[in-house]
Every structure is written in structure tokens, then in C-alpha cells.
Tab-separated table of C-alpha atoms in Angstrom:
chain	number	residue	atom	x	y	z
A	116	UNK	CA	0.000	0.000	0.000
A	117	UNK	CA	1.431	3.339	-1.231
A	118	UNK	CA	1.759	5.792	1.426
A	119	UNK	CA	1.860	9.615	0.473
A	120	UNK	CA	3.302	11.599	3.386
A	121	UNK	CA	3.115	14.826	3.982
A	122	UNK	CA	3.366	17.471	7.129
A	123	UNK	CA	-0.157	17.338	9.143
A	124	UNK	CA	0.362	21.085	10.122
A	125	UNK	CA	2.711	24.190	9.598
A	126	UNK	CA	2.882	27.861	10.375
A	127	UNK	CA	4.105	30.847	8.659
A	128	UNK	CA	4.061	34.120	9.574
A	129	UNK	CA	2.010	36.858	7.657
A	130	UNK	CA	4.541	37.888	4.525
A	131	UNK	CA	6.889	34.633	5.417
A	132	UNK	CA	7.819	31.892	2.883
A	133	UNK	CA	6.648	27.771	3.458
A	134	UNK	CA	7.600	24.998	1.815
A	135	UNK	CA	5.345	21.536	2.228
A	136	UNK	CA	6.261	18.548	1.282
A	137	UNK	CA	5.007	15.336	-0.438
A	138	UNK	CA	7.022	12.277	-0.084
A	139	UNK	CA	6.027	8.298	0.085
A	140	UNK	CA	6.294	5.811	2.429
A	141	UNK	CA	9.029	4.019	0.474
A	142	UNK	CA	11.379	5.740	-1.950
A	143	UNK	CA	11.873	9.146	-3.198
A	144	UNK	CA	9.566	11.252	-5.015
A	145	UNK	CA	10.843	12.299	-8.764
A	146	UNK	CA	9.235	14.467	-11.646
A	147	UNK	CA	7.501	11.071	-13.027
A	148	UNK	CA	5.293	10.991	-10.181
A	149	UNK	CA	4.060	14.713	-11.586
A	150	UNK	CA	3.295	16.034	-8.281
A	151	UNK	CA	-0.049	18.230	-8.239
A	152	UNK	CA	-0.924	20.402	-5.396
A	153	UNK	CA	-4.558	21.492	-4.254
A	154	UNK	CA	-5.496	24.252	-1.565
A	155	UNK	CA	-8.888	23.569	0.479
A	156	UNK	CA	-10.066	25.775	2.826
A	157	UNK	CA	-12.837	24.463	5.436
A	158	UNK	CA	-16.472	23.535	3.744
A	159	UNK	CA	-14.991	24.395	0.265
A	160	UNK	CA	-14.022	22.587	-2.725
A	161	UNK	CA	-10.376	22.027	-3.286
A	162	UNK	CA	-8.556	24.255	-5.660
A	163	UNK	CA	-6.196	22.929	-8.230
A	164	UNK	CA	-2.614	25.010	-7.616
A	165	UNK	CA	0.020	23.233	-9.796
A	166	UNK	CA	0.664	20.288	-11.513
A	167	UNK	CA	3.451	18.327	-13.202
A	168	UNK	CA	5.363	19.402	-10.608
A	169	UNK	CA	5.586	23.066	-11.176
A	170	UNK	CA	3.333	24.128	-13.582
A	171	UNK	CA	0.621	26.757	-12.314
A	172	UNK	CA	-2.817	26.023	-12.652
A	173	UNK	CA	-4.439	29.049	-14.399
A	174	UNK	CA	-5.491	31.759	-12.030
A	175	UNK	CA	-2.706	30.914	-9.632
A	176	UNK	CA	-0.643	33.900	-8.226
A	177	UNK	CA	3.234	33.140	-9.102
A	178	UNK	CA	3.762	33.561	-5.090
A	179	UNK	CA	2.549	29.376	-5.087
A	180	UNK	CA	5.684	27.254	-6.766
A	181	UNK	CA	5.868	23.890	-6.974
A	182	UNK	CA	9.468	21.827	-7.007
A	183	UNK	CA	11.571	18.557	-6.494
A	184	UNK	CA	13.562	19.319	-3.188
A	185	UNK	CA	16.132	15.947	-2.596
A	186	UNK	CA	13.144	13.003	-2.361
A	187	UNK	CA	10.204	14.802	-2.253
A	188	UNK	CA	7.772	17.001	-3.740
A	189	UNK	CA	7.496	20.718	-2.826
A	190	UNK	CA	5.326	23.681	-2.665
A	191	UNK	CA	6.593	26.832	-1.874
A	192	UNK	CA	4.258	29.637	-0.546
A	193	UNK	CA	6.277	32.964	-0.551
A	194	UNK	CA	4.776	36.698	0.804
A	195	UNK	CA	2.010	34.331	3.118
A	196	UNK	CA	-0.983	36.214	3.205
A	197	UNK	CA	-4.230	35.551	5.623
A	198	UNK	CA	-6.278	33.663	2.997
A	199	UNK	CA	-3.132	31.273	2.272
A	200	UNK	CA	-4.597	29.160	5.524
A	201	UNK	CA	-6.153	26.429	4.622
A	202	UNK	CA	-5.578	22.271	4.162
A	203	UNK	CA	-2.982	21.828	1.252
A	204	UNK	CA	-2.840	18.107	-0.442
A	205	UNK	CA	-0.339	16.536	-2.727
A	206	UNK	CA	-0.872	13.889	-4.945
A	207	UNK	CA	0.983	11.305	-6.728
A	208	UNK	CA	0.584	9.880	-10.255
A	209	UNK	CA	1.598	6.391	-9.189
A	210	UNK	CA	0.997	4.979	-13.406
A	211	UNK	CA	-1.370	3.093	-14.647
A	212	UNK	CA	-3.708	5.303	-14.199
A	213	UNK	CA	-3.973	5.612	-10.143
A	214	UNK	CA	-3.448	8.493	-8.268
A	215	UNK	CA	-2.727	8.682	-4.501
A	216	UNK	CA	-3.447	11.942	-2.193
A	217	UNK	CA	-1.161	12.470	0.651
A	218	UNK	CA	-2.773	13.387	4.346
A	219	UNK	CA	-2.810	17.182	3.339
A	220	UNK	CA	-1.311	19.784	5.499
A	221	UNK	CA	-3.163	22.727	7.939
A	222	UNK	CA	-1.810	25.772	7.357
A	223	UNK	CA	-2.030	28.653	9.514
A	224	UNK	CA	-0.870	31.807	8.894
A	225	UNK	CA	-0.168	33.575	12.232
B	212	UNK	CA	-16.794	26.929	-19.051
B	213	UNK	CA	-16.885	23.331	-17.104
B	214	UNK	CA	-19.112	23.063	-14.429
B	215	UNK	CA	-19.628	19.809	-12.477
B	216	UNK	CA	-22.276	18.618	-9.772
B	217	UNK	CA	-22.500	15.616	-8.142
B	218	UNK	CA	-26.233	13.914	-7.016
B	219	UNK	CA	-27.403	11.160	-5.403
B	220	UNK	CA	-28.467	10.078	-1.731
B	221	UNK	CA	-27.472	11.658	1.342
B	222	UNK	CA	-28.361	8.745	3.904
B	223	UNK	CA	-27.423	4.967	2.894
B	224	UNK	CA	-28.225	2.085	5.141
B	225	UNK	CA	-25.126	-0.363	5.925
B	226	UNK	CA	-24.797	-3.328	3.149
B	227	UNK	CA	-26.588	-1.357	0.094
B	228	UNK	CA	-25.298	-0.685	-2.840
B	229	UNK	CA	-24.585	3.707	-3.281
B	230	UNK	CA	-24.876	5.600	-6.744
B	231	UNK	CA	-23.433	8.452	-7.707
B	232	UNK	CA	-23.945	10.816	-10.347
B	233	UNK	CA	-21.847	13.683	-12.254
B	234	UNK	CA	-23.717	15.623	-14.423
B	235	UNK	CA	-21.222	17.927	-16.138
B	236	UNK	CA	-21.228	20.652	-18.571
B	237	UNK	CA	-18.709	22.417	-20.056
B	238	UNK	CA	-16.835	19.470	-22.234
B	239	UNK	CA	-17.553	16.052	-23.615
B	240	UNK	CA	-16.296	12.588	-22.365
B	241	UNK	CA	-15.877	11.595	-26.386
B	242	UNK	CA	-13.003	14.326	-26.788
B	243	UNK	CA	-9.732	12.806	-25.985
B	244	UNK	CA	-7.546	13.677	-23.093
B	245	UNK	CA	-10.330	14.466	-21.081
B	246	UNK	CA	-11.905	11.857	-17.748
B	247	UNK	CA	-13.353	12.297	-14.746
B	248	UNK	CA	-12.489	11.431	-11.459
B	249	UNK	CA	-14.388	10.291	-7.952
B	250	UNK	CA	-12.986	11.310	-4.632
B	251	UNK	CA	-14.049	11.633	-1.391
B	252	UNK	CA	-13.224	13.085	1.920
B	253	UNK	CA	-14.499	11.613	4.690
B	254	UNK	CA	-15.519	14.183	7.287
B	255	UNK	CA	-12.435	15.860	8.983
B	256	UNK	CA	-10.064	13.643	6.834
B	257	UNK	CA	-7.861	13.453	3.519
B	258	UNK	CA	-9.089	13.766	0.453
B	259	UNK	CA	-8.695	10.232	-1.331
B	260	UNK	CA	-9.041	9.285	-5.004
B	261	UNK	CA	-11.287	6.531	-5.846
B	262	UNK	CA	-12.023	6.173	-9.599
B	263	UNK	CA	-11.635	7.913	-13.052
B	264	UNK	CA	-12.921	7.245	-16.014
B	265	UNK	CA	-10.982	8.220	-19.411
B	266	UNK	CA	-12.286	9.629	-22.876
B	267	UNK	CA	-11.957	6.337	-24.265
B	268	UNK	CA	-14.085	4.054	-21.948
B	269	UNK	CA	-10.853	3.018	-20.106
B	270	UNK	CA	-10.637	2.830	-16.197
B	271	UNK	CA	-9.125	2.728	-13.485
B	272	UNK	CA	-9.787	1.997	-9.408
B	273	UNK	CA	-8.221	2.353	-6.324
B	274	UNK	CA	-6.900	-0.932	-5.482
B	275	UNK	CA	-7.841	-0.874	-1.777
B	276	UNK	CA	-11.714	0.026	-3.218
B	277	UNK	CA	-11.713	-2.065	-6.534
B	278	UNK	CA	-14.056	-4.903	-5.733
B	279	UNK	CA	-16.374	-2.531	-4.772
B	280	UNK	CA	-16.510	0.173	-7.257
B	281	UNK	CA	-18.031	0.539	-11.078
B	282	UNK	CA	-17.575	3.450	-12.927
B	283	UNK	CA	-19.578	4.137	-16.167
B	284	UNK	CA	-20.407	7.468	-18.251
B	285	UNK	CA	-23.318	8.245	-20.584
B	286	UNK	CA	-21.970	10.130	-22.765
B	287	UNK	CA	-25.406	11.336	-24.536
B	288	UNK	CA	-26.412	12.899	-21.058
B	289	UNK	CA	-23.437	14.419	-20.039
B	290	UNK	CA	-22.846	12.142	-16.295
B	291	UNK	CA	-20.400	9.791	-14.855
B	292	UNK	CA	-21.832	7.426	-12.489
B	293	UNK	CA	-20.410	5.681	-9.586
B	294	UNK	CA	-21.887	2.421	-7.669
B	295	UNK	CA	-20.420	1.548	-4.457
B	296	UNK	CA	-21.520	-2.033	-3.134
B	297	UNK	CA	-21.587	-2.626	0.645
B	298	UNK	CA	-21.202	0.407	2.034
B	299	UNK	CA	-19.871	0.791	5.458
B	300	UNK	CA	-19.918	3.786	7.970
B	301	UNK	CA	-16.611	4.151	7.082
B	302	UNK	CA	-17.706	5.288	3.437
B	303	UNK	CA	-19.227	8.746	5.309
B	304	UNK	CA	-17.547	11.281	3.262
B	305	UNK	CA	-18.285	13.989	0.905
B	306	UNK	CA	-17.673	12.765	-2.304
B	307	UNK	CA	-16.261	14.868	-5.374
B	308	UNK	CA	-16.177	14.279	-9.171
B	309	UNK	CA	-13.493	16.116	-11.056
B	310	UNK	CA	-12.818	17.009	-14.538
B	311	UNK	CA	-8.925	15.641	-15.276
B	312	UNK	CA	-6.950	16.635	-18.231
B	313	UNK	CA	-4.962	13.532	-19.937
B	314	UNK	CA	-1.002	14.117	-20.982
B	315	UNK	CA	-0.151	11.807	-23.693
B	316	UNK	CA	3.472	12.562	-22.935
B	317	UNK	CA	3.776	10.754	-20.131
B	318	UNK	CA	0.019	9.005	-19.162
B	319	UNK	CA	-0.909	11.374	-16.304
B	320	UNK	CA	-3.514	13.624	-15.468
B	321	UNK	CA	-4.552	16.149	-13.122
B	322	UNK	CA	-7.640	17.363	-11.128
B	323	UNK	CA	-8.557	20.723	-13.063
B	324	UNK	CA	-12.274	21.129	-12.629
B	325	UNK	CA	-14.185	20.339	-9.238
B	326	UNK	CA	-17.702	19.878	-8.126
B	327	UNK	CA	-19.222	21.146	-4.840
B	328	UNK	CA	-19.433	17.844	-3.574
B	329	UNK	CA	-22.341	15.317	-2.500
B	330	UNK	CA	-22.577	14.080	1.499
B	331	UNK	CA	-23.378	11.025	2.046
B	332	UNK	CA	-24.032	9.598	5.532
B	333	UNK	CA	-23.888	5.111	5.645
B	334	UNK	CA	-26.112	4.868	8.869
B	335	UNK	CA	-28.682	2.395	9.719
């Protein structure tokens, strides 16, 4: 059973950078899993960030980047506003056709 | 513009069978590249992928949900249904079709498009 790991919380200070991270169970996380990265906030529907790694999903402000740092995946929130808090969720293309979400992280920006 | 909305019942008794329906709009499930997706978040928890169904008719399942789940579309109305048999408390969740856009490149997708979500609540 593939395990997709990620932080369950993290703080950042108003105007401060975070980076999350996505990485599995067992081995490292490369480019071919095309990491994509989704931002929920409480009682909403998820929002698509980026995919293939670091490719911004349309709308996205350029302050969300998504990377490979060492074995796992990575998104990078620079200039943290108030509205950045909210549950963030990697997922994994794992081939054939399945996907796997990671645990998601809470954010809070305080 | 793509709009999605998922139906069905909000209370299912333990041991039946649960359907789900996307009704999209927006795009059609005969141009290729395109599928759509099931997931659901149970309440308070992850988000986790269940299903998709591609352009062609192809699919796939989660392998710890497989024997349980059928996914179809109807292509002529525009919805992607999902049957879940046995259901279990443990199948509470919100649950969330998604428009996914197909690379050729390299076989993957992503979640592009969301609906609002259905609740459903396995209770006797």
C-alpha cells in the first residue's frame, strides 16, 4: 500500500515563505510521479494550484511554486498572506492510471 | 466553461449498494484527453481518489476500493456514475467528481475542474 506523506500542520508568519512537502512511504519522489498540489479551505471545494510538478494552474498567483527538493515534492508559498490558511494536499501519479493523495497539510498563517 | 455537480443520496443504510452521479457541462467525455475522477473526503479527513474514467471508456480503481466500485459514463447525457456495493460507515464522506486533463506525454492527469461535492451519511 502506497503511502503519500506529507506534514499534518505548519505555520508561517504573515509575509513569510513555506515549503510543504510530499514524499512516500518508500522511496523518493521524482518528476515522473508529476506532483499536483490542491489548496482547500474548510467547507470548500479544493482548488487545483500546480501540476506536473511546477506548472501553475491558471489563475494561480506566481507567489505558489511547486518543485523537487532531494526526495520529495514541494510547494513553496512565498509573501504568506491571511487567505493562504487552509488544508494543502499533494498527490501522486503512481501509473497506470492511479493516483494517490497524501494526508494534506493545515496551514495557519499567524 | 466546465461546471460539475454531483447527485445522489445523502443517507445509505449499511450493506446497500450507493450511486453516484456527475452531471457535467462544459466538455464532452468523447473528446480525448479528457476523464473524470471520484474522490471523497471523509468528514475531517484526507481527500482520497477513488475512480476515473478516461475519454476512451478506459478505467481505473483504487486498489484498496476495486471490488467494490463501477464506474460508467453516458456520454449522450453528459454524467459519470459511480456504484459503491456494501457500504460501510466508514464510506461517510463527501464525495467529489473532477474534470482531469490527460497528458499523452507521459500518461498522467490532473484534477482541473471540481464539483461542490455530495454528502453522504452510511447509517442504519
Amino acid at each position: 500500500q502506497t503511502v503519500v506523506t506529507q506534514e499534518p500542520s505548519f505555520s508561517v508568519s504573515p509575509g513569510g515563505t513555506v515549503t510543504l512537502t510530499c514524499g512516500l512511504s518508500s522511496g523518493s519522489v521524482s518528476s515522473t510521479h508529476y506532483p499536483s498540489w490542491y489548496q482547500q479551505t474548510p467547507g470548500q471545494t479544493p482548488r487545483t494550484l500546480i501540476y506536473n510538478t511546477n506548472t501553475r494552474s491558471s489563475g494561480v498567483p506566481d507567489r505558489f511554486s511547486g518543485s523537487i527538493l532531494g526526495n520529495k515534492a514541494a510547494l513553496t508559498i512565498t509573501g504568506a498572506q491571511a487567505d493562504d490558511e487552509s488544508d494543502y494536499y499533494c498527490v501522486l501519479y503512481m501509473n497506470r492510471g492511479i493516483s494517490v493523495f497524501g494526508g494534506g497539510t493545515k496551514l495557519t498563517v499567524l | 466553461q466546465i461546471t460539475l455537480k454531483e447527485s445522489g443520496p445523502t443517507l445509505v443504510k449499511p450493506t446497500q449498494t450507493l450511486t453516484l452521479t456527475c452531471t457535467f457541462s462544459g466538455f464532452s467525455l468523447t473528446t480525448s484527453r479528457v476523464g473524470v475522477a471520484w474522490i471523497r473526503q471523509p468528514p475531517g479527513k484526507a481527500l482520497e481518489w477513488l475512480a476515473l474514467i478516461y475519454w476512451d471508456d478506459d478505467k481505473r480503481y483504487s486498489p484498496s476500493l476495486k471490488s467494490r466500485l463501477i464506474i460508467t459514463k453516458d456520454t449522450s447525457k453528459n454524467q459519470v456514475v459511480l456504484t459503491m456495493t456494501n457500504v460501510d460507515p466508514v464510506d461517510t464522506a463527501t464525495y467529489y467528481c473532477a474534470h482531469i486533463t490527460y497528458f499523452y506525454s507521459s500518461g498522467s492527469y490532473y484534477f482541473d475542474y471540481w464539483g461542490q461535492g455530495a454528502g453522504v451519511t452510511v447509517s442504519s
